[in-house]
CSV table of C-alpha atoms in Angstrom, one decimal:
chain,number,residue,atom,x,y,z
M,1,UNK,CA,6.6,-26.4,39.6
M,2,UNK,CA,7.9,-27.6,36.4
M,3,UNK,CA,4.4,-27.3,35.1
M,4,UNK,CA,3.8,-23.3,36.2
M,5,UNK,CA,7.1,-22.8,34.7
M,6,UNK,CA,6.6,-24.1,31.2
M,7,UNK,CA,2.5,-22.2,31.3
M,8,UNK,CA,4.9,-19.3,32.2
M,9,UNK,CA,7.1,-20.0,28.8
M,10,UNK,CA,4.5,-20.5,27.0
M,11,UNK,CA,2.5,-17.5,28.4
M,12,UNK,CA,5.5,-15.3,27.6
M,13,UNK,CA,5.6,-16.7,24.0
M,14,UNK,CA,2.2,-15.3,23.3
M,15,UNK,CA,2.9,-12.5,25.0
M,16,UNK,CA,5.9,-11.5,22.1
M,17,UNK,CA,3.5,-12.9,19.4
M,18,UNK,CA,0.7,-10.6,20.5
M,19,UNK,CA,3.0,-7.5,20.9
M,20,UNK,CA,4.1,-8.2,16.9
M,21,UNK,CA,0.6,-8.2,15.9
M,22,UNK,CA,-0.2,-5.2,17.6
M,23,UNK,CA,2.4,-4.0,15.5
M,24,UNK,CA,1.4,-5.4,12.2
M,25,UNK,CA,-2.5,-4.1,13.1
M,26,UNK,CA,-1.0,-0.7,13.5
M,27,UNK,CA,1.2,-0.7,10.3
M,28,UNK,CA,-1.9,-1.5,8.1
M,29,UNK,CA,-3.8,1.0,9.8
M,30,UNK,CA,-0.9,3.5,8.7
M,31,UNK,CA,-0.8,2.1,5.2
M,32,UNK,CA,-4.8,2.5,4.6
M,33,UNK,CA,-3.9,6.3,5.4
M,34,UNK,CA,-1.0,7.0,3.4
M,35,UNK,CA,-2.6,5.1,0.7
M,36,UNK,CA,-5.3,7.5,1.0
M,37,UNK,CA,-8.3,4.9,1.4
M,38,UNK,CA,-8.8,6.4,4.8
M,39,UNK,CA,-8.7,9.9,5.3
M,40,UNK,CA,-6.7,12.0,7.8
M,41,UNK,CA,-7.5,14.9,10.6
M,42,UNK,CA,-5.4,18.2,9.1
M,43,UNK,CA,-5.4,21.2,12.4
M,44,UNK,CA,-8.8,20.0,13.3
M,45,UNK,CA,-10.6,21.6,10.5
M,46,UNK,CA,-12.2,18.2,8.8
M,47,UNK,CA,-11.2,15.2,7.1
M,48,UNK,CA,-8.9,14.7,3.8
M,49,UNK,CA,-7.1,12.3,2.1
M,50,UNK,CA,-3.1,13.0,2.8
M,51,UNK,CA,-1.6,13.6,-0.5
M,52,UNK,CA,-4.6,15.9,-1.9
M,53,UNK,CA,-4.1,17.7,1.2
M,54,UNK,CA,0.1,18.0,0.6
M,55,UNK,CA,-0.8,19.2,-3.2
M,56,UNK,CA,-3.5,22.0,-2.2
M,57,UNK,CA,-1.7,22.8,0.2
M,58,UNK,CA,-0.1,26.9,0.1
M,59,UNK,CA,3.6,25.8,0.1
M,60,UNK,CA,3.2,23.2,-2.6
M,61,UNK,CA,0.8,25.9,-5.1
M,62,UNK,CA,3.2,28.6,-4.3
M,63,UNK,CA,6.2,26.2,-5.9
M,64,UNK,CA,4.2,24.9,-8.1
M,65,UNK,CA,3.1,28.4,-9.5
M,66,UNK,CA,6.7,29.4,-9.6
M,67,UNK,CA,7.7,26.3,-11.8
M,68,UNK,CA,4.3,27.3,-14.0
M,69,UNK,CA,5.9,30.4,-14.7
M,70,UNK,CA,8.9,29.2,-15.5
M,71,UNK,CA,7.4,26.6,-18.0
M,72,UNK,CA,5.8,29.3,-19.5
M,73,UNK,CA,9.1,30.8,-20.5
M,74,UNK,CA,10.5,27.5,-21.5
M,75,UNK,CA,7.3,27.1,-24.1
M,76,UNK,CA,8.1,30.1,-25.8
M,77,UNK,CA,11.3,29.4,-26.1
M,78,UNK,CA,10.8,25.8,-27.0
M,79,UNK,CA,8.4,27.4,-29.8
M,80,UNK,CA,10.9,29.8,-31.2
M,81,UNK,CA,13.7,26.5,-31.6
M,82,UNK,CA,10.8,24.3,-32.9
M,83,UNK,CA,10.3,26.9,-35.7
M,84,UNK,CA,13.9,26.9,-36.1
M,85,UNK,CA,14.5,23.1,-36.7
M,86,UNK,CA,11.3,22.7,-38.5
M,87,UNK,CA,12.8,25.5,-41.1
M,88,UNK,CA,16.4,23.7,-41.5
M,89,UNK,CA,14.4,20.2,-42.0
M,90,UNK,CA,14.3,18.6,-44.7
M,91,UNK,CA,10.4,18.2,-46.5
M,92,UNK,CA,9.8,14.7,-44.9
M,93,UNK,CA,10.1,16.5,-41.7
M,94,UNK,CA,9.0,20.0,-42.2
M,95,UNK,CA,6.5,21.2,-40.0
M,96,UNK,CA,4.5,24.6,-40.5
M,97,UNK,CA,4.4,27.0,-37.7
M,98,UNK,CA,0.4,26.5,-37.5
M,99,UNK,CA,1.2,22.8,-36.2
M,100,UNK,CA,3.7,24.1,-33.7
M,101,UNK,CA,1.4,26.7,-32.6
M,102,UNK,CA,-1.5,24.1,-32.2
M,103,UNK,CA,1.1,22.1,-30.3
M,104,UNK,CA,1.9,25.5,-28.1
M,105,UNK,CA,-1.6,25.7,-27.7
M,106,UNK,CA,-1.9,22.4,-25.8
M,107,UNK,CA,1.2,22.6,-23.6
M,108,UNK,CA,-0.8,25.7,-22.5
M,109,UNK,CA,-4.1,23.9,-21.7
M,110,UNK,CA,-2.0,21.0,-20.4
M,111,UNK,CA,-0.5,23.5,-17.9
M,112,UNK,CA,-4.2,24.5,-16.5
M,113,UNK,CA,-5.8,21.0,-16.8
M,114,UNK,CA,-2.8,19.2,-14.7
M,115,UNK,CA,-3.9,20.2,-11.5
M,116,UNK,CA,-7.3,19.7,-11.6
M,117,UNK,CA,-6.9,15.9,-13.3
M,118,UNK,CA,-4.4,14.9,-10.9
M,119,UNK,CA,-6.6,15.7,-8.1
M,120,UNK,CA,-9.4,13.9,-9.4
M,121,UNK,CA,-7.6,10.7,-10.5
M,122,UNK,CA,-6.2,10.7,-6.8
M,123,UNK,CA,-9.5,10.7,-5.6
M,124,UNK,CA,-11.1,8.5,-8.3
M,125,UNK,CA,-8.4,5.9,-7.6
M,126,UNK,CA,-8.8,6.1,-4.3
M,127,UNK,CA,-12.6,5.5,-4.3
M,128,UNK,CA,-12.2,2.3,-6.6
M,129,UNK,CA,-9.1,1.0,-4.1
M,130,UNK,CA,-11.3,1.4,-0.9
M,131,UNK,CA,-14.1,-0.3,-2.5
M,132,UNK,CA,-11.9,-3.1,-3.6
M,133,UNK,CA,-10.4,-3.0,-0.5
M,134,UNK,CA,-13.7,-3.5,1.5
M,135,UNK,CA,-15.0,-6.0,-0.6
M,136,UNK,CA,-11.7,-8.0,-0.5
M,137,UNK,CA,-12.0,-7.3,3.0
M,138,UNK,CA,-15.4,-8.6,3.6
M,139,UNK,CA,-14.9,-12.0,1.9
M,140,UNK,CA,-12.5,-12.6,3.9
M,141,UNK,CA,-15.0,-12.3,7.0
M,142,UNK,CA,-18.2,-13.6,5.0
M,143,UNK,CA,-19.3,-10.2,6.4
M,144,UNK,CA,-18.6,-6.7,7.0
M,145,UNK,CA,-16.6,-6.2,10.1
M,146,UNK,CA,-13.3,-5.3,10.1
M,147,UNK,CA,-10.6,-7.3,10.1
M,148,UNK,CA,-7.4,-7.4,12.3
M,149,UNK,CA,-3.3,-9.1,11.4
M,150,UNK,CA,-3.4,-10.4,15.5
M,151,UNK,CA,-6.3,-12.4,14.9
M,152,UNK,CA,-5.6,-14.3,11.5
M,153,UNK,CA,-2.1,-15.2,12.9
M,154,UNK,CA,-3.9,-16.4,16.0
M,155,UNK,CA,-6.2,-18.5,14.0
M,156,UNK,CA,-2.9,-19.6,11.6
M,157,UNK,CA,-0.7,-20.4,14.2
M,158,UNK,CA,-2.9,-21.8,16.8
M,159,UNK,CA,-5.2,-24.4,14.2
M,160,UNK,CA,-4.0,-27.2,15.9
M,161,UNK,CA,-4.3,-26.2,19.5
M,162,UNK,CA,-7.9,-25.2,19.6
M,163,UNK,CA,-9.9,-26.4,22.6
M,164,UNK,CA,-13.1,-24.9,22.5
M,165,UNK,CA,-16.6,-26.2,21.3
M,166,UNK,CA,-15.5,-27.7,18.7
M,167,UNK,CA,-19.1,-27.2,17.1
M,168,UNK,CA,-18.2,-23.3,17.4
M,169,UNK,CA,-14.6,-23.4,16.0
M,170,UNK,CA,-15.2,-21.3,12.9
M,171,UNK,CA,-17.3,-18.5,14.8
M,172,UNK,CA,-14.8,-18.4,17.5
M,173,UNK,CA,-12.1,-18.1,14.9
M,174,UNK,CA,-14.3,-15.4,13.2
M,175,UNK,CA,-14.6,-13.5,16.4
M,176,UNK,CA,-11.3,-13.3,16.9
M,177,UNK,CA,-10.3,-12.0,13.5
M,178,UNK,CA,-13.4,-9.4,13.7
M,179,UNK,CA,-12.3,-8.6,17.3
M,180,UNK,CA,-14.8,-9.5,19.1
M,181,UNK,CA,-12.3,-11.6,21.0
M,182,UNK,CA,-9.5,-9.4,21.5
M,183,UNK,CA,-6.4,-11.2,21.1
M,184,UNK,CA,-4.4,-9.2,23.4
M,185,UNK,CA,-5.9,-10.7,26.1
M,186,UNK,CA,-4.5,-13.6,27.4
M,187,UNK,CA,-7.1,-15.0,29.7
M,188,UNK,CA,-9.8,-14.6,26.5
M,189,UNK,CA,-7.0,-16.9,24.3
M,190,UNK,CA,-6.4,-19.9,27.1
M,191,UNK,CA,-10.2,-19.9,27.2
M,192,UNK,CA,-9.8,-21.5,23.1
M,193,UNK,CA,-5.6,-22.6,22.7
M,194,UNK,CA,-4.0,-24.2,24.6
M,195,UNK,CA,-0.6,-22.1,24.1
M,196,UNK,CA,1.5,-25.2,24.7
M,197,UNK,CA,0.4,-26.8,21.1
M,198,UNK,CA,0.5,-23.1,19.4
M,199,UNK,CA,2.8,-22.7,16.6
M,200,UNK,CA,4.4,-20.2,17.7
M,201,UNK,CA,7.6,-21.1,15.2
M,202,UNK,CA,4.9,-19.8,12.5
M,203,UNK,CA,3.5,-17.1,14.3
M,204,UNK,CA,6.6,-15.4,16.0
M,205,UNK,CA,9.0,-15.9,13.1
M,206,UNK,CA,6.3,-15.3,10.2
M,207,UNK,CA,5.0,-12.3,12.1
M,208,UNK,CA,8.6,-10.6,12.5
M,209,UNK,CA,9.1,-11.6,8.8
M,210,UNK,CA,5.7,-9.8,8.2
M,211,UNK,CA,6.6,-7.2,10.1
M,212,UNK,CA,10.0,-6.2,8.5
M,213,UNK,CA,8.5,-5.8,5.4
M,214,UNK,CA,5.4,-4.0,6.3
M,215,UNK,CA,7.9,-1.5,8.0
M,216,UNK,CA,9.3,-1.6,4.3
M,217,UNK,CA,6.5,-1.0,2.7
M,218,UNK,CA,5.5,1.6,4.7
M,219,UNK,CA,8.6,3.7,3.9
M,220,UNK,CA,7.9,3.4,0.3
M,221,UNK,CA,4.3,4.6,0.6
M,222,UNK,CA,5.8,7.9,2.6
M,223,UNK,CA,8.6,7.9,-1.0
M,224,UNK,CA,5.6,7.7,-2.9
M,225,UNK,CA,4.0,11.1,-1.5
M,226,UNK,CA,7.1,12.7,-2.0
M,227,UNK,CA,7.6,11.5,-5.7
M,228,UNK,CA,4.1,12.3,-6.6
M,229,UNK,CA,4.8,15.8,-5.1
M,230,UNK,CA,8.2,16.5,-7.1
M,231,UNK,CA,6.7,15.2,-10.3
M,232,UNK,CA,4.0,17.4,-10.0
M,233,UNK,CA,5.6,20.8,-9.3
M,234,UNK,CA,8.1,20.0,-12.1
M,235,UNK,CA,4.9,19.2,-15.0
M,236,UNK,CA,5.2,22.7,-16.2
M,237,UNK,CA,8.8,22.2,-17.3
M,238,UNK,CA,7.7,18.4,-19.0
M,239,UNK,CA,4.8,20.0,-21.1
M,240,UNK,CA,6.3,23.0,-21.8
M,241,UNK,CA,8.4,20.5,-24.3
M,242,UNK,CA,6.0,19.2,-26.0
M,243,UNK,CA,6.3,21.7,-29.5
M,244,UNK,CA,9.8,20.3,-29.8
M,245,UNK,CA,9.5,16.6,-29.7
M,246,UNK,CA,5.7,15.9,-30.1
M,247,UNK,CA,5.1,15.2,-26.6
M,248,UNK,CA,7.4,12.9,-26.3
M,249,UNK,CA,9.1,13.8,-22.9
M,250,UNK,CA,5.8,14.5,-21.5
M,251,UNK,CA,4.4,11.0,-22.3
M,252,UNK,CA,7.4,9.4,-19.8
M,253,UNK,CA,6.2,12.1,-17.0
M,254,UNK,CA,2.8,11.3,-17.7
M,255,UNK,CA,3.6,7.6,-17.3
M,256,UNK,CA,5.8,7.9,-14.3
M,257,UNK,CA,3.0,10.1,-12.5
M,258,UNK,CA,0.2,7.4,-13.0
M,259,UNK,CA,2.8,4.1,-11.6
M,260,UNK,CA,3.4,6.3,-8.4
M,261,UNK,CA,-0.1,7.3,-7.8
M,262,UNK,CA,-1.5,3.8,-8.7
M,263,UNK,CA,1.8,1.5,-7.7
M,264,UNK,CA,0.9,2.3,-3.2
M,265,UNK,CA,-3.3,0.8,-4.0
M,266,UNK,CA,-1.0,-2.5,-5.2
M,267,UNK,CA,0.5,-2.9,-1.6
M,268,UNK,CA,-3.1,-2.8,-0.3
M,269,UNK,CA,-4.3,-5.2,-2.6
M,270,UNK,CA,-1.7,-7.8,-2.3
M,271,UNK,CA,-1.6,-7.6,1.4
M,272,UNK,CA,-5.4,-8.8,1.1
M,273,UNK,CA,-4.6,-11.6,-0.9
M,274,UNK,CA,-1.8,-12.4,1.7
M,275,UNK,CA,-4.6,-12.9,4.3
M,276,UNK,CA,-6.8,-14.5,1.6
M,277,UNK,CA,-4.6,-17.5,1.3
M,278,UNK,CA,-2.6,-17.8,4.1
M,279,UNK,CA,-5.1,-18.9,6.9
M,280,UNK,CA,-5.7,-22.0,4.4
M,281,UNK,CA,-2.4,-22.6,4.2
M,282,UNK,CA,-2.3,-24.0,8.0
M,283,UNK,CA,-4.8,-26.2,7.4
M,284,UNK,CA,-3.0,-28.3,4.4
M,285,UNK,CA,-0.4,-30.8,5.4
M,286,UNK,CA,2.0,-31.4,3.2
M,287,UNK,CA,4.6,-34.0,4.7
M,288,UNK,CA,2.3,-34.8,7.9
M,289,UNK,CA,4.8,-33.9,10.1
M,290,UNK,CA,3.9,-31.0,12.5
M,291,UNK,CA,7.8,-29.6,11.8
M,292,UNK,CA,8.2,-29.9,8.4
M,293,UNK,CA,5.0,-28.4,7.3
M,294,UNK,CA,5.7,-25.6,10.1
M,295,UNK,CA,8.9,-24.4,7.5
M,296,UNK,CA,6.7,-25.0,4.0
M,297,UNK,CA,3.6,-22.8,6.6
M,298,UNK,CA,6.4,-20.2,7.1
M,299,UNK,CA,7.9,-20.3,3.6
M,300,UNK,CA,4.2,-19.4,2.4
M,301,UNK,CA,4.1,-16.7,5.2
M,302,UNK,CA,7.7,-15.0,3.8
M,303,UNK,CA,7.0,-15.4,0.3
M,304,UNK,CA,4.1,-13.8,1.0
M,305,UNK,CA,4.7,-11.1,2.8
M,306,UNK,CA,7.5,-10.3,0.2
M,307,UNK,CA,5.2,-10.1,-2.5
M,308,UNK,CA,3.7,-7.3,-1.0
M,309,UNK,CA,6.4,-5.1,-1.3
M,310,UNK,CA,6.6,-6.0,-4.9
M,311,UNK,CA,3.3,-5.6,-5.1
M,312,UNK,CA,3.7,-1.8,-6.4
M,313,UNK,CA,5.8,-2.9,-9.1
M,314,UNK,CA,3.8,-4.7,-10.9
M,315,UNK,CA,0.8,-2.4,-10.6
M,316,UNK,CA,3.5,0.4,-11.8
């Protein structure tokens, strides 16, 4: 009795570990689409990558168009004041109205080019990223397959309760990563752990940590779209300045557009370093003592799941 009760504890402990994975594998699905490495089904009518798709999209050219006119305005009257100052300058800082015209002329190409070069970088970035990403990806695996969260925590937090071949140990581990032993099933799992030695301390606590913070990180990919939108419908107004101050406001939106489009491929990045390092982590000891290296094993898992969500920063 006492026996079936504790397989029953145990069996219920996996049971809320899986169900966190299956989270965590569905939250990194949604980040590969919102970072546009993978693209996205639009009404049915083919595949594209989710913020190209928000910025060609009617609504978006329609405002964008409206605020194109309206920097168009703002040029000439930016001109006209340029001209003004430049005449009430002293010599040092004269300018002739051919330089401010030149400078007119390229806020005016600048309008027509910014469209076309954010597109492109979007996509160039996001072909560089997803190749990253795969070959990060496939180191991990010494292969090709894809990878799932469930597994590696299963690997993680069951290293020392493995009972299968013990001469198959790393291509069970492998297969369970890849997923071709699904995790989710219990009856595949006993056949390997036994759920009794699991760490589940590590894999329950560390995966909620993970968890929290992929949820956060997932809300600041969805901030980035909208940032990346706003900053693009309002260029006109940003280039239109730059007669008047030599480009100057135009270089800080320039600047702020390239961090948001380039800060989400950080997240990415840094959660495959995460899952790099932090299978290798269970397999140091540190004080020999199964409890005491559990906390440094989750310390590693909580720093670094919260470097991920600096992880745009410091691309930015």
């Amino acid at each position: 009795m006492g026996d079936w009760l504790f397989g029953w504890v145990y069996d219920l402990l996996y049971t809320l570990q899986k169900s966190i994975c299956y989270l965590l594998d569905f939250i990194r699905d949604v980040f590969c689409k919102l970072a546009g490495i993978e693209t996205i089904n639009i009404d049915g009518s083919g595949q594209e990558e989710i913020l190209t798709h928000f910025i060609t999209s009617a609504e978006i050219r329609n405002a964008f168009l409206g605020v194109f006119l309206i920097g168009v305005i703002l040029l000439f009257v930016f001109v006209i004041i340029a001209i003004i100052k430049s005449e009430a300058a002293d010599p040092q800082h004269k300018k002739t109205k051919g330089q401010i015209l030149v400078k007119a002329l390229q806020s005016f190409i600048t309008f027509l080019l910014i469209p076309f070069l954010l597109i492109a970088g979007i996509m160039l970035a996001n072909v560089v990223v997803g190749a990253i990403h795969a070959s990060m990806t496939g180191s991990m695996l010494d292969g090709n397959a894809a990878s799932n969260i469930g597994g590696q925590i299963l690997v993680t937090s069951g290293y020392d309760a493995y009972i299968g071949p013990a001469g198959n140990r790393a291509e069970i581990e492998r297969m369970f990563v890849t997923g071709e032993l699904d995790y989710n099933k219990l009856s595949i799992v006993k056949r390997y752990y036994d759920l009794s030695q699991m760490n589940f301390f590590v894999g329950i606590v560390g995966g909620l940590v993970i968890l929290v913070m992929f949820v956060m990180s997932a809300v600041m990919f969805v901030q980035r779209i909208f940032d990346i939108i706003l900053l693009y419908i309002v260029s006109p107004a940003s280039v239109s300045t730059i007669p008047l101050d030599d480009g100057g406001r135009f270089r800080i939106w320039r600047e702020m557009l390239i961090s948001k489009v380039l800060s989400a491929y950080g997240i990415i990045l840094s959660m495959n370093i995460f899952f790099l390092i932090i299978p290798q982590i269970s397999q140091i000891e540190f004080f020999g003592n199964a409890f005491q290296d559990g906390i440094i094993h989750l310390l590693f898992v909580i720093g670094g799941a919260f470097s991920i969500t600096k992880a745009n920063m410091i691309i930015a």
